Coordinates of C-alpha atoms and ligand atoms in Angstrom, one line a residue:
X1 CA 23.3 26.6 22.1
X2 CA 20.3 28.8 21.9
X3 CA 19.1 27.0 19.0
X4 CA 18.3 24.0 20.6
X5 CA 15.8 25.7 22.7
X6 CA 14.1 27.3 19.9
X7 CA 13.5 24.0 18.7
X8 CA 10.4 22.0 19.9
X9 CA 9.9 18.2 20.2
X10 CA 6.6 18.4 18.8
X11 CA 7.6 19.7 15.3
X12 CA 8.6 17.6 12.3
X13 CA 11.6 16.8 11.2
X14 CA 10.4 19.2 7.4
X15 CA 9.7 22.2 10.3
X16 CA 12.5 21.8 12.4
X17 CA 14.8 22.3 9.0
X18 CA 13.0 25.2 8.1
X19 CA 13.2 26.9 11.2
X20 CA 16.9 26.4 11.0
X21 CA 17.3 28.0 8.1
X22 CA 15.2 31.2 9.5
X23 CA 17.6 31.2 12.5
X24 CA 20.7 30.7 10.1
X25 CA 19.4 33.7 7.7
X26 CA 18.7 35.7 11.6
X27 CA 22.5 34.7 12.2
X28 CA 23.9 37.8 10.5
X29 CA 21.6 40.5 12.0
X30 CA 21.6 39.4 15.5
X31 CA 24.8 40.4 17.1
X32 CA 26.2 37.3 19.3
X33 CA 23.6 35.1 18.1
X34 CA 25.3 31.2 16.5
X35 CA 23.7 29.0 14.8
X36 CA 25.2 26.0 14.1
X37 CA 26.6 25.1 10.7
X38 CA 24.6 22.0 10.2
X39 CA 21.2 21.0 11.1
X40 CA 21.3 19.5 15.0
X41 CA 20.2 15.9 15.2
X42 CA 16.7 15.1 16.7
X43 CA 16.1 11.5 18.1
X44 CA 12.9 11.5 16.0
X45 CA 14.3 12.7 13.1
X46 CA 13.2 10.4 9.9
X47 CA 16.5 10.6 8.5
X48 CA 18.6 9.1 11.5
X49 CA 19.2 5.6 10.4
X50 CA 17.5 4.1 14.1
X51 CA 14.3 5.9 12.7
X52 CA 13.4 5.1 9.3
X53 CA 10.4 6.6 7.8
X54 CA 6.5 4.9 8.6
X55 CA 5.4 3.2 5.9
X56 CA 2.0 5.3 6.0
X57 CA 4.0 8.8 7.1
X58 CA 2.7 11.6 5.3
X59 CA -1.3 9.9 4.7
X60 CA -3.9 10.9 8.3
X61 CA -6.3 8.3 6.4
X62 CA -7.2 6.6 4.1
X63 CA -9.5 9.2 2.5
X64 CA -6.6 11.4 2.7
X65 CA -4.5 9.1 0.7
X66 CA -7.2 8.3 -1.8
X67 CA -7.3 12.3 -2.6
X68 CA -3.5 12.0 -3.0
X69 CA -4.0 9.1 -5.5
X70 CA -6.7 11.1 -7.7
X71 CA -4.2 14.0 -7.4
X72 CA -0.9 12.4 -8.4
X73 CA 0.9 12.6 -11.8
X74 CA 4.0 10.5 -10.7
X75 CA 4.2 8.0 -13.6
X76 CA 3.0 8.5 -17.1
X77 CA 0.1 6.4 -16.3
X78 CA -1.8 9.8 -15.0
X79 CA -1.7 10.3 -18.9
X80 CA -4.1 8.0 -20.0
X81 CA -6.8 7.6 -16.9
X82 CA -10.2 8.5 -16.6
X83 CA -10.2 8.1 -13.0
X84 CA -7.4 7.2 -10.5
X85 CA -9.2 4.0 -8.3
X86 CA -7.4 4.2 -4.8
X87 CA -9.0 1.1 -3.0
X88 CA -12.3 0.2 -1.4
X89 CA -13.1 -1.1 1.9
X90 CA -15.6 -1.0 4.8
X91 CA -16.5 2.4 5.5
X92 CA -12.7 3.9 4.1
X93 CA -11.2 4.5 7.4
X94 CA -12.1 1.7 9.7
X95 CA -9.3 -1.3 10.0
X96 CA -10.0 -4.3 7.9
X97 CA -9.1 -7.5 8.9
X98 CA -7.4 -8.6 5.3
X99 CA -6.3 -6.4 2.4
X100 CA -6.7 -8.1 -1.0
X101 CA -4.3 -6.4 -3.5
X102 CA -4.6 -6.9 -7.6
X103 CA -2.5 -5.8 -10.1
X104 CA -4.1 -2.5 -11.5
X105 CA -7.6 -1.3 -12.6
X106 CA -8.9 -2.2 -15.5
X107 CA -11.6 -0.5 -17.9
X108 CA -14.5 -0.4 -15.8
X109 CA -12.7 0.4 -13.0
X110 CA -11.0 3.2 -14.8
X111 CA -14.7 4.3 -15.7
X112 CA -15.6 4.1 -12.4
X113 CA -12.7 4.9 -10.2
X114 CA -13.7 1.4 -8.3
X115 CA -11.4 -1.4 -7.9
X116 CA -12.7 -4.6 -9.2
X117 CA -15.7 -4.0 -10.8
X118 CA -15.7 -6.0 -13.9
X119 CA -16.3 -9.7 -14.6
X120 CA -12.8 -10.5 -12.4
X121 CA -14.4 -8.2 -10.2
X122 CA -17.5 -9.9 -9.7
X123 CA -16.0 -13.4 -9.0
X124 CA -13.6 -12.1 -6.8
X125 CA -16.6 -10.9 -4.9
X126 CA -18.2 -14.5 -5.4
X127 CA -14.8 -16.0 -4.0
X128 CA -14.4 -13.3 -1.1
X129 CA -17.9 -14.2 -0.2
X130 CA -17.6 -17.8 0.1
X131 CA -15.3 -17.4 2.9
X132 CA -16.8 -15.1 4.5
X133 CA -15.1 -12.1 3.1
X134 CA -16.6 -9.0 1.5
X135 CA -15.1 -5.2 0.5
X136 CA -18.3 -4.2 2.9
X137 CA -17.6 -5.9 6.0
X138 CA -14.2 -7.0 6.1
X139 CA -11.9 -6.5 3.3
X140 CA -10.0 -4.1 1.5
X141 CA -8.9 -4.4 -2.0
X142 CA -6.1 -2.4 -3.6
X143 CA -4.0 -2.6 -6.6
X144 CA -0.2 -2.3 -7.2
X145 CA -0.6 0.6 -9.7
X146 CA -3.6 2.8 -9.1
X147 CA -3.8 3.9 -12.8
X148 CA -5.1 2.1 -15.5
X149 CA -1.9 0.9 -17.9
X150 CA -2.7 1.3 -21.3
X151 CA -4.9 -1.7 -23.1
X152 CA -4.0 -3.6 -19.8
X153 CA -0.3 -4.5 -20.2
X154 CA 1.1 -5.0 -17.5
X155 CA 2.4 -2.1 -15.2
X156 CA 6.1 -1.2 -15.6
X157 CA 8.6 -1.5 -13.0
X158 CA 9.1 2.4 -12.3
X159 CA 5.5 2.5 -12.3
X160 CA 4.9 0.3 -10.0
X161 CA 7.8 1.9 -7.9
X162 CA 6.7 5.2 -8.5
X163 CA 3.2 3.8 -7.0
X164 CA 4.8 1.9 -4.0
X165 CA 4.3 4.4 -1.8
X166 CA 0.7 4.6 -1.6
X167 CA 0.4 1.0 -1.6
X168 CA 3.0 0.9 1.4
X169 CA 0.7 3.6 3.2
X170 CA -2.7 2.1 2.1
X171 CA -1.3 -1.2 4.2
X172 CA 0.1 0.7 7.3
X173 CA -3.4 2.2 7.3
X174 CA -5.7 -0.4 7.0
X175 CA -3.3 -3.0 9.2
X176 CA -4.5 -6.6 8.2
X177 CA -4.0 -9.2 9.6
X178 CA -3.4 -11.3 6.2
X179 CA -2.9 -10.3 2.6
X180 CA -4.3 -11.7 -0.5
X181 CA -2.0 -11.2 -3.5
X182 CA -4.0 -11.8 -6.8
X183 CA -1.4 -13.0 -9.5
X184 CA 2.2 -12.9 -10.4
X185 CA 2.3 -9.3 -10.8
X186 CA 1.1 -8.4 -7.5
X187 CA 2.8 -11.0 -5.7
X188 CA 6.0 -10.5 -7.4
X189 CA 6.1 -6.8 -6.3
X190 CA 4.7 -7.3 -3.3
X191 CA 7.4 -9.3 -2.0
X192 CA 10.0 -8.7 -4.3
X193 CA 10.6 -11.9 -6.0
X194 CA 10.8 -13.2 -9.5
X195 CA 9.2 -16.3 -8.8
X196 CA 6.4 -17.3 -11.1
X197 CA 2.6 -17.5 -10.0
X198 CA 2.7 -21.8 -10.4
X199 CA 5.3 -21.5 -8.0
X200 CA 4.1 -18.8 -5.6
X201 CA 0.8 -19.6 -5.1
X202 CA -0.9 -21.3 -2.1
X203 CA 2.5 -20.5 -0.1
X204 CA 2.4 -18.1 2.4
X205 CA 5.2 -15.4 2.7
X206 CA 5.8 -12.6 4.5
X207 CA 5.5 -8.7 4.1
X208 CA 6.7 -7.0 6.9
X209 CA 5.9 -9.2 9.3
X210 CA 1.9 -9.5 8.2
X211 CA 1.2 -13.3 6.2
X212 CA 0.7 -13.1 2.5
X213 CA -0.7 -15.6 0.5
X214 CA -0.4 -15.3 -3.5
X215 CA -3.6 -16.9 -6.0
X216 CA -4.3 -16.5 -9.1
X217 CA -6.1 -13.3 -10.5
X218 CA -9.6 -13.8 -11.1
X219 CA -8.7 -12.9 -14.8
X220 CA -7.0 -16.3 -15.0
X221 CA -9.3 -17.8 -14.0
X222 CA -12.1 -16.7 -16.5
X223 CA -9.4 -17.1 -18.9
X224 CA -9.0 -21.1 -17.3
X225 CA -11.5 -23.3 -15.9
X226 CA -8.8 -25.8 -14.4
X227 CA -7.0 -23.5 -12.2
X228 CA -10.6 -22.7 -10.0
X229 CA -10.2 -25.9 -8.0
X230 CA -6.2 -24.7 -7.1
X231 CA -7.5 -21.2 -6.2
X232 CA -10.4 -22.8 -4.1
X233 CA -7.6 -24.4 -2.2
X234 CA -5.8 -21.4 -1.6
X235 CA -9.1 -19.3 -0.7
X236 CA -9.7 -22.1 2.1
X237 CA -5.7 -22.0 3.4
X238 CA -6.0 -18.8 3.1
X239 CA -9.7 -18.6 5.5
X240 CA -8.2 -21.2 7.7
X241 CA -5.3 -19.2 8.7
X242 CA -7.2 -16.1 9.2
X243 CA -8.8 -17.6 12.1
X244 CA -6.1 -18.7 13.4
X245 CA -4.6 -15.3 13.4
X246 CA -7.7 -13.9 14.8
X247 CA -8.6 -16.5 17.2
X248 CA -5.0 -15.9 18.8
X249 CA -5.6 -11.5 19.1
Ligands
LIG301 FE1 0.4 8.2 -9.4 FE2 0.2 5.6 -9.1 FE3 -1.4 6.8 -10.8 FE4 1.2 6.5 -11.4 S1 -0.3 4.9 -11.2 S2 0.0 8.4 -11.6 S3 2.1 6.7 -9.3 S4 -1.4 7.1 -8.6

């Protein structure tokens, strides 16, 4: 068994397998010395099914993770950016009571590597702000597919999949207390339903255990005057059950 003391419990799960197969490779020039045929088990191994991965494993911050993002080439919407646009938040790094989370940038933000930063952009910050929200104080905002998709179409499924994983992390990270989902496509991958916007929005679901409540993209909304007063409705739900979540901390 003189593996198992070679092993530490402070090294990962990636180390520990490397380390066995140093001692397996040792196995043939050390007389007397076993190593076991398989990999031994580790109670905090990732791949035991009693400890699946963190949602935000591999990402220290979210700086980290934004270098990641400008780095990545895991869908064939790398192809066609100018600039990857991660998210934006108070001071990246600090916890941020509520995560507002789009679909994917758009020009400008692909010129700038900023999420909303166009017209949508700018009311979102007009909506944020009249309940007391903004991407300065309290409020991240993040998109499905970090990437610009070509002449905006919508992001394809293995895109968005191939993209999950920083948007997974980016919400381990930041931890909010509620989500904002602007749209069907966000909402829709989000929680994993097919359920259309008219349907999903200003009803609160649930992503892993944190409150999410699906609106309408600003887009739509410069696109249609009569669906401000709905998304009004669902800023206010949305502002009223905030405080409750934060009165009860
Ligand atoms: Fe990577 Fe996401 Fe950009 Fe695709 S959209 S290249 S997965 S960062």
């Amino acid at each position: 068994m003189m593996e198992y003391l070679l092993y530490s419990t402070t090294m990962t799960a990636s180390e520990k397998s490397i380390l066995h197969e140093l001692l397996s490779l040792a196995e043939g020039s050390i007389d007397g010395f076993r190593v076991a045929a398989q990999r031994p088990p580790f109670v905090d191994d990732p791949e035991r099914p009693e400890n699946p991965p963190e949602p935000g494993a591999g990402f220290s911050d979210l700086a980290e993770l934004g270098e990641a993002v400008r780095a990545c080439v895991s869908c064939p919407l790398a192809e066609g950016r100018l600039n990857a646009v991660p998210g934006e938040g108070p001071a990246d790094g600090r916890r941020a009571p509520v995560m507002v989370i789009g679909e994917g940038p758009g020009a400008d933000e692909d010129a700038t590597g900023r999420p909303f930063v166009g017209r949508a952009g700018q009311l979102l910050d007009k909506m944020l702000s009249a309940i007391g929200l903004s991407r300065a104080e309290n409020c991240y905002i993040a998109n499905i597919v970090k990437c610009r998709p070509p002449e905006n179409r919508e992001p394809a499924p293995e895109e968005a999949a191939a993209c999950r994983r920083f948007l997974e992390a980016q919400i381990a990270l930041v931890r909010p207390r509620a989500i904002l989902a602007l749209g069907r496509t966000a909402a829709q991958n989000l929680l994993g339903t097919s359920e259309g916007i008219n349907r999903l929005r200003g009803s609160w679901r649930d992503y892993r255990g944190i409150p999410v409540l699906p609106t309408y993209h600003p887009s739509a909304l410069l696109r249609d005057e009569a669906l401000k007063r709905p998304a009004w409705e669902d800023l206010k739900e949305f502002r009223a059950r905030l405080d409750e979540l934060l009165d009860g901390q």
